[in-house]
mmCIF file of C-alpha atoms in Angstrom:
data_model
loop_
_atom_site.group_PDB
_atom_site.id
_atom_site.type_symbol
_atom_site.label_atom_id
_atom_site.label_comp_id
_atom_site.label_asym_id
_atom_site.label_seq_id
_atom_site.Cartn_x
_atom_site.Cartn_y
_atom_site.Cartn_z
ATOM 1 C CA GLY A 1 91.573 107.762 111.608
ATOM 2 C CA ASP A 2 94.778 106.039 112.622
ATOM 3 C CA LEU A 3 97.609 108.216 113.852
ATOM 4 C CA PRO A 4 101.251 107.792 112.826
ATOM 5 C CA LEU A 5 103.195 105.561 115.174
ATOM 6 C CA GLN A 6 106.517 106.420 116.782
ATOM 7 C CA ILE A 7 108.766 103.356 116.601
ATOM 8 C CA VAL A 8 111.327 102.976 119.382
ATOM 9 C CA ALA A 9 114.282 100.581 119.276
ATOM 10 C CA ARG A 10 116.611 99.864 122.183
ATOM 11 C CA SER A 11 120.298 99.349 121.441
ATOM 12 C CA SER A 12 122.530 96.779 123.112
ATOM 13 C CA GLN A 13 123.916 99.565 125.335
ATOM 14 C CA GLY A 14 120.452 100.374 126.626
ATOM 15 C CA SER A 15 120.053 103.707 124.835
ATOM 16 C CA VAL A 16 116.842 104.354 122.960
ATOM 17 C CA ALA A 17 116.816 105.367 119.302
ATOM 18 C CA LYS A 18 113.666 106.581 117.603
ATOM 19 C CA ARG A 19 112.589 105.675 114.134
ATOM 20 C CA GLN A 20 110.850 108.211 112.015
ATOM 21 C CA PRO A 21 107.053 108.267 112.555
ATOM 22 C CA GLN A 22 105.122 106.160 110.107
ATOM 23 C CA ARG A 23 103.768 108.242 107.251
ATOM 24 C CA MET A 24 100.516 107.972 105.409
ATOM 25 C CA VAL A 25 100.866 106.226 102.074
ATOM 26 C CA PHE A 26 98.216 105.908 99.389
ATOM 27 C CA TYR A 27 98.081 102.549 97.663
ATOM 28 C CA PHE A 28 96.408 101.681 94.355
ATOM 29 C CA THR A 29 96.076 98.522 92.287
ATOM 30 C CA SER A 30 96.618 98.738 88.554
ATOM 31 C CA SER A 31 94.334 96.987 86.083
ATOM 32 C CA GLU A 32 97.097 94.391 85.640
ATOM 33 C CA GLY A 33 97.412 93.786 89.388
ATOM 34 C CA PHE A 34 100.571 95.806 90.088
ATOM 35 C CA LEU A 35 100.938 97.796 93.305
ATOM 36 C CA LEU A 36 101.121 101.571 92.806
ATOM 37 C CA TYR A 37 101.763 103.901 95.708
ATOM 38 C CA MET A 38 102.484 107.543 96.534
ATOM 39 C CA GLY A 39 102.935 109.790 99.556
ATOM 40 C CA LYS A 40 100.395 112.236 100.928
ATOM 41 C CA ASP A 41 102.798 115.164 100.623
ATOM 42 C CA LYS A 42 106.480 116.036 100.159
ATOM 43 C CA PHE A 43 107.427 114.710 103.598
ATOM 44 C CA GLU A 44 105.938 111.311 102.811
ATOM 45 C CA ASN A 45 107.804 111.476 99.508
ATOM 46 C CA GLU A 46 111.066 111.791 101.432
ATOM 47 C CA ASP A 47 110.405 108.499 103.204
ATOM 48 C CA LEU A 48 109.378 106.794 99.979
ATOM 49 C CA ILE A 49 112.663 107.867 98.414
ATOM 50 C CA ARG A 50 114.589 106.608 101.400
ATOM 51 C CA TYR A 51 112.840 103.277 101.868
ATOM 52 C CA GLY A 52 112.299 102.201 98.275
ATOM 53 C CA TRP A 53 112.725 98.710 96.905
ATOM 54 C CA PRO A 54 114.880 97.533 94.002
ATOM 55 C CA ASP A 55 111.645 96.546 92.267
ATOM 56 C CA ASP A 56 110.240 100.100 92.153
ATOM 57 C CA VAL A 57 109.837 102.417 89.173
ATOM 58 C CA TRP A 58 109.440 106.150 89.926
ATOM 59 C CA PHE A 59 107.035 108.425 87.979
ATOM 60 C CA HIS A 60 106.741 112.227 88.105
ATOM 61 C CA VAL A 61 105.392 115.133 86.044
ATOM 62 C CA GLU A 62 108.321 116.799 84.311
ATOM 63 C CA GLY A 63 108.976 120.397 85.337
ATOM 64 C CA LEU A 64 106.015 120.647 87.729
ATOM 65 C CA SER A 65 105.258 119.763 91.302
ATOM 66 C CA SER A 66 103.442 116.445 91.480
ATOM 67 C CA ALA A 67 103.054 113.299 93.480
ATOM 68 C CA HIS A 68 105.857 110.738 93.370
ATOM 69 C CA VAL A 69 104.148 107.620 92.072
ATOM 70 C CA TYR A 70 105.906 104.282 92.388
ATOM 71 C CA CYS A 71 105.105 101.106 90.521
ATOM 72 C CA ARG A 72 106.318 97.952 92.237
ATOM 73 C CA GLN A 73 107.354 95.475 89.591
ATOM 74 C CA GLN A 74 107.766 91.772 90.063
ATOM 75 C CA LYS A 75 111.201 90.578 91.130
ATOM 76 C CA GLY A 76 113.691 90.591 88.296
ATOM 77 C CA GLN A 77 111.639 92.774 85.971
ATOM 78 C CA ARG A 78 113.173 95.736 84.130
ATOM 79 C CA LEU A 79 111.919 98.968 82.663
ATOM 80 C CA ASN A 80 111.297 97.268 79.339
ATOM 81 C CA ASP A 81 108.885 94.909 81.085
ATOM 82 C CA LEU A 82 106.448 97.745 81.841
ATOM 83 C CA THR A 83 103.425 97.349 79.587
ATOM 84 C CA PRO A 84 101.929 100.340 77.738
ATOM 85 C CA THR A 85 98.799 99.968 79.878
ATOM 86 C CA LEU A 86 100.766 100.115 83.129
ATOM 87 C CA ILE A 87 102.820 103.107 81.966
ATOM 88 C CA THR A 88 99.644 104.947 80.974
ATOM 89 C CA GLU A 89 97.990 104.314 84.346
ATOM 90 C CA CYS A 90 101.033 105.584 86.256
ATOM 91 C CA ALA A 91 101.219 108.663 84.046
ATOM 92 C CA GLN A 92 97.536 109.369 84.635
ATOM 93 C CA LEU A 93 98.027 109.073 88.383
ATOM 94 C CA VAL A 94 100.863 111.606 88.540
ATOM 95 C CA LYS A 95 99.036 114.068 86.279
ATOM 96 C CA ALA A 96 95.863 113.841 88.377
ATOM 97 C CA ASN A 97 97.927 114.452 91.528
ATOM 98 C CA SER A 98 99.768 117.527 90.284
ATOM 99 C CA ILE A 99 98.186 120.822 91.347
ATOM 100 C CA ALA A 100 99.404 122.589 88.222
ATOM 101 C CA GLY A 101 99.555 119.558 85.944
ATOM 102 C CA CYS A 102 95.940 118.543 86.438
ATOM 103 C CA LYS A 103 94.865 121.931 85.087
ATOM 104 C CA GLN A 104 96.953 121.696 81.936
ATOM 105 C CA LYS A 105 95.669 119.946 78.856
ATOM 106 C CA THR A 106 98.839 117.893 78.434
ATOM 107 C CA VAL A 107 101.956 117.265 80.489
ATOM 108 C CA GLU A 108 105.174 115.345 80.085
ATOM 109 C CA VAL A 109 105.803 112.502 82.502
ATOM 110 C CA VAL A 110 109.215 111.052 83.308
ATOM 111 C CA TYR A 111 110.029 107.684 84.851
ATOM 112 C CA THR A 112 113.121 105.697 85.796
ATOM 113 C CA LYS A 113 114.109 102.602 87.729
ATOM 114 C CA ALA A 114 114.492 103.866 91.251
ATOM 115 C CA SER A 115 116.533 101.628 93.538
ATOM 116 C CA ARG A 116 119.329 99.112 93.271
ATOM 117 C CA HIS A 117 119.500 95.862 95.204
ATOM 118 C CA PRO A 118 120.680 96.220 98.797
ATOM 119 C CA PRO A 119 124.165 95.059 99.845
ATOM 120 C CA SER A 120 124.678 91.519 101.064
ATOM 121 C CA HIS A 121 125.451 92.423 104.688
ATOM 122 C CA PRO A 122 122.563 92.721 107.209
ATOM 123 C CA PRO A 123 121.659 95.944 109.046
ATOM 124 C CA HIS A 124 122.533 96.968 112.561
ATOM 125 C CA PRO A 125 121.076 94.360 114.965
ATOM 126 C CA THR A 126 119.009 96.927 116.890
ATOM 127 C CA GLY A 127 117.006 97.772 113.784
ATOM 128 C CA ALA A 128 117.147 101.432 114.742
ATOM 129 C CA ILE A 129 116.845 103.913 111.900
ATOM 130 C CA CYS A 130 118.564 107.214 112.592
ATOM 131 C CA GLU A 131 119.686 110.250 110.633
ATOM 132 C CA PRO A 132 121.673 110.029 108.417
ATOM 133 C CA PRO A 133 120.530 106.743 106.823
ATOM 134 C CA PRO A 134 122.593 103.767 108.008
ATOM 135 C CA PRO A 135 125.028 102.085 105.616
ATOM 136 C CA HIS A 136 122.626 99.234 104.790
ATOM 137 C CA THR A 137 119.982 101.599 103.406
ATOM 138 C CA PRO A 138 119.807 100.978 99.658
ATOM 139 C CA LYS A 139 121.141 103.755 97.484
ATOM 140 C CA TRP A 140 118.999 104.873 94.603
ATOM 141 C CA ARG A 141 119.919 103.641 91.163
ATOM 142 C CA ASN A 142 119.101 106.826 89.290
ATOM 143 C CA LEU A 143 117.373 109.175 91.741
ATOM 144 C CA MET A 144 119.840 111.584 93.303
ATOM 145 C CA LYS A 145 119.140 113.243 96.634
ATOM 146 C CA THR A 146 121.468 115.830 98.199
ATOM 147 C CA LYS A 147 121.285 117.675 101.513
ATOM 148 C CA SER A 148 120.716 120.997 99.771
ATOM 149 C CA MET A 149 117.509 119.783 98.105
ATOM 150 C CA GLU A 150 114.129 120.638 99.531
ATOM 151 C CA PRO A 151 111.897 117.862 100.864
ATOM 152 C CA GLY A 152 110.477 115.810 98.017
ATOM 153 C CA ALA A 153 112.940 117.151 95.450
ATOM 154 C CA VAL A 154 115.206 114.759 93.539
ATOM 155 C CA GLY A 155 117.654 114.811 90.650
ATOM 156 C CA PHE A 156 119.056 112.172 88.330
ATOM 157 C CA ARG A 157 122.458 110.542 88.317
ATOM 158 C CA ASP A 158 122.164 109.620 84.656
ATOM 159 C CA LYS A 159 119.604 111.465 82.536
ATOM 160 C CA THR A 160 120.013 108.961 79.710
ATOM 161 C CA LYS A 161 118.255 106.399 81.932
ATOM 162 C CA VAL A 162 115.185 108.601 82.300
ATOM 163 C CA ARG A 163 112.310 107.832 79.957
ATOM 164 C CA LYS A 164 109.643 110.340 78.939
ATOM 165 C CA ILE A 165 105.991 110.185 78.007
ATOM 166 C CA ALA A 166 104.927 113.210 75.970
ATOM 167 C CA ASP A 167 101.498 114.805 75.674
ATOM 168 C CA VAL A 168 99.759 113.008 78.518
ATOM 169 C CA GLU A 169 96.097 114.051 78.542
ATOM 170 C CA LYS A 170 93.820 113.341 81.468
ATOM 171 C CA ASP A 171 91.704 110.228 81.130
ATOM 172 C CA ASN A 172 88.992 110.328 83.767
ATOM 173 C CA SER A 173 88.022 106.685 83.260
ATOM 174 C CA ILE A 174 91.541 105.521 84.163
ATOM 175 C CA VAL A 175 91.851 107.885 87.132
ATOM 176 C CA ASN A 176 88.419 106.908 88.485
ATOM 177 C CA SER A 177 89.216 103.229 88.155
ATOM 178 C CA LEU A 178 92.466 103.658 90.074
ATOM 179 C CA ASN A 179 90.784 105.762 92.764
ATOM 180 C CA ARG A 180 88.272 102.977 93.384
ATOM 181 C CA SER A 181 91.197 100.783 94.469
ATOM 182 C CA LYS A 182 92.740 103.508 96.646
ATOM 183 C CA ARG A 183 93.494 102.789 100.301
ATOM 184 C CA GLU A 184 95.331 104.720 103.011
ATOM 185 C CA GLU A 185 97.822 103.021 105.294
ATOM 186 C CA PHE A 186 100.597 103.865 107.754
ATOM 187 C CA PRO A 187 103.200 101.223 106.872
ATOM 188 C CA ASP A 188 106.499 100.703 108.630
ATOM 189 C CA LEU A 189 108.518 101.460 105.509
ATOM 190 C CA ALA A 190 111.862 100.771 107.179
ATOM 191 C CA ALA A 191 110.756 97.324 108.352
ATOM 192 C CA GLU A 192 109.285 96.488 104.956
ATOM 193 C CA GLN A 193 112.488 97.553 103.224
ATOM 194 C CA GLU A 194 114.618 95.454 105.555
ATOM 195 C CA ALA A 195 112.339 92.447 105.033
ATOM 196 C CA ARG A 196 112.837 92.814 101.273
ATOM 197 C CA ALA A 197 116.602 93.238 101.784
ATOM 198 C CA ALA A 198 116.705 90.088 103.933
ATOM 199 C CA GLU A 199 114.777 88.223 101.248
ATOM 200 C CA PHE A 200 117.254 89.441 98.651
ATOM 201 C CA ARG A 201 120.168 88.219 100.756
ATOM 202 C CA ARG A 202 118.537 84.798 101.002
ATOM 203 C CA GLU A 203 118.032 84.778 97.246
ATOM 204 C CA GLN A 204 121.684 85.681 96.736
ATOM 205 C CA LYS A 205 122.776 82.936 99.129
ATOM 206 C CA ARG A 206 120.668 80.338 97.307
ATOM 207 C CA ALA A 207 121.969 81.556 93.958
ATOM 208 C CA LYS A 208 125.553 81.258 95.228
ATOM 209 C CA GLN A 209 124.885 77.730 96.512
ATOM 210 C CA ASP A 210 123.343 76.736 93.178
ATOM 211 C CA GLN A 211 126.323 78.212 91.350
ATOM 212 C CA ASP A 212 128.747 76.283 93.556
ATOM 213 C CA VAL A 213 126.873 73.050 92.804
ATOM 214 C CA ARG A 214 126.964 73.757 89.059
ATOM 215 C CA GLU A 215 130.671 74.580 89.131
ATOM 216 C CA LYS A 216 131.416 71.422 91.132
ATOM 217 C CA GLU A 217 129.455 69.351 88.609
ATOM 218 C CA GLU A 218 131.274 71.008 85.709
ATOM 219 C CA ARG A 219 134.654 70.249 87.328
ATOM 220 C CA ARG A 220 133.605 66.619 87.846
ATOM 221 C CA LYS A 221 132.525 66.341 84.217
ATOM 222 C CA GLY A 222 135.820 67.873 83.133
ATOM 223 C CA ILE A 223 137.773 65.295 85.111
ATOM 224 C CA ASP A 224 135.641 62.461 83.722
ATOM 225 C CA GLU A 225 136.127 63.688 80.155
ATOM 226 C CA LYS A 226 139.875 63.994 80.692
ATOM 227 C CA GLU A 227 140.047 60.442 82.023
ATOM 228 C CA GLN A 228 138.011 59.193 79.065
ATOM 229 C CA ARG A 229 140.383 60.901 76.632
ATOM 230 C CA SER A 230 143.383 59.370 78.423
ATOM 231 C CA PHE A 231 141.821 55.910 78.309
ATOM 232 C CA LYS A 232 141.029 56.196 74.605
ATOM 233 C CA SER A 233 144.562 57.341 73.933
ATOM 234 C CA LEU A 234 145.943 54.363 75.848
ATOM 235 C CA MET A 235 143.740 51.935 73.938
ATOM 236 C CA ASN A 236 144.638 53.376 70.542
ATOM 237 C CA SER A 237 146.056 50.560 68.301
ATOM 238 C CA ASP A 238 148.989 52.742 67.239
ATOM 239 C CA ASN A 239 150.121 52.918 70.832
ATOM 240 C CA MET A 240 149.623 49.250 71.733
ATOM 241 C CA THR A 241 152.642 46.833 71.866
ATOM 242 C CA THR A 242 152.255 43.420 70.184
ATOM 243 C CA ASN A 243 153.247 40.182 71.915
ATOM 244 C CA SER A 244 155.344 38.774 69.021
ATOM 245 C CA GLY A 245 158.586 40.328 70.162
ATOM 246 C CA ASN A 246 157.985 39.139 73.689
ATOM 247 C CA LEU A 247 157.365 35.593 72.450
ATOM 248 C CA ALA A 248 160.676 35.561 70.615
ATOM 249 C CA ALA A 249 162.499 36.779 73.663
ATOM 250 C CA ALA A 250 160.825 34.115 75.754
ATOM 251 C CA SER A 251 162.026 31.426 73.321
ATOM 252 C CA VAL A 252 165.617 32.650 73.570
ATOM 253 C CA ASP A 253 165.452 32.770 77.331
ATOM 254 C CA HIS A 254 164.161 29.175 77.386
ATOM 255 C CA SER A 255 167.020 27.887 75.249
ATOM 256 C CA ALA A 256 169.542 29.591 77.450
ATOM 257 C CA ALA A 257 167.986 27.990 80.500
ATOM 258 C CA GLU A 258 168.244 24.549 78.934
ATOM 259 C CA ALA A 259 171.905 25.110 78.067
ATOM 260 C CA ALA A 260 172.683 26.141 81.590
ATOM 261 C CA GLU A 261 170.933 23.066 82.909
ATOM 262 C CA GLU A 262 173.044 20.806 80.668
ATOM 263 C CA ASP A 263 176.243 22.465 81.844
ATOM 264 C CA PHE A 264 175.174 21.886 85.434
ATOM 265 C CA MET A 265 174.522 18.238 84.701
#
């Protein structure tokens, strides 16, 4: 089979920085067309934690060693958008890939939204990924990873954001269906994450431009409405001056002019 690749990036100073070797990742397709994926072992799980997307939901068997299964949602979707069918398939996948859990009649499965959106600034221009993770690497929304933890181990920043599925029993029909879609790949997780981050930055830029256009249009409408109100106020009959007084004044001025002319004569 294919061997993991060692990615090398050269910095502007000429020094060479190595990326982590590409790990094997197992990919599945859910019955609803969503991408599910997991690492081969705990070391692959470390990379999946590190290079996750803001669209990922993390699944794991509670209290037991198991695979880390990720469901990649569509952009903008939330936990509440997961269908019961999709949740069940992810739960079946983690149970089937738990050495202890697959032997138990039922297990409890936990899941949470994994990653937040990346920051708006781009990564280092060399693209080199070194230890520790560079500042542009997305932090995890609710998965907590500390240096003291063993490979593959995670905690939670906020346990109230963790959802649980109780009494998950193995369903061979679901597991077999998912396994038929299984494929093994050695993706460049860092490059894929940065591509998604770059896409997000473009989305944010477009959203900001659209917002600026809307705000400009709202300001223009506000000015137009203010001018309309001013015009209506000016044209209000209570504020208009009649010409009768001016006519009388003109008559007086005319008589005075005639008198002056007679004096001159």
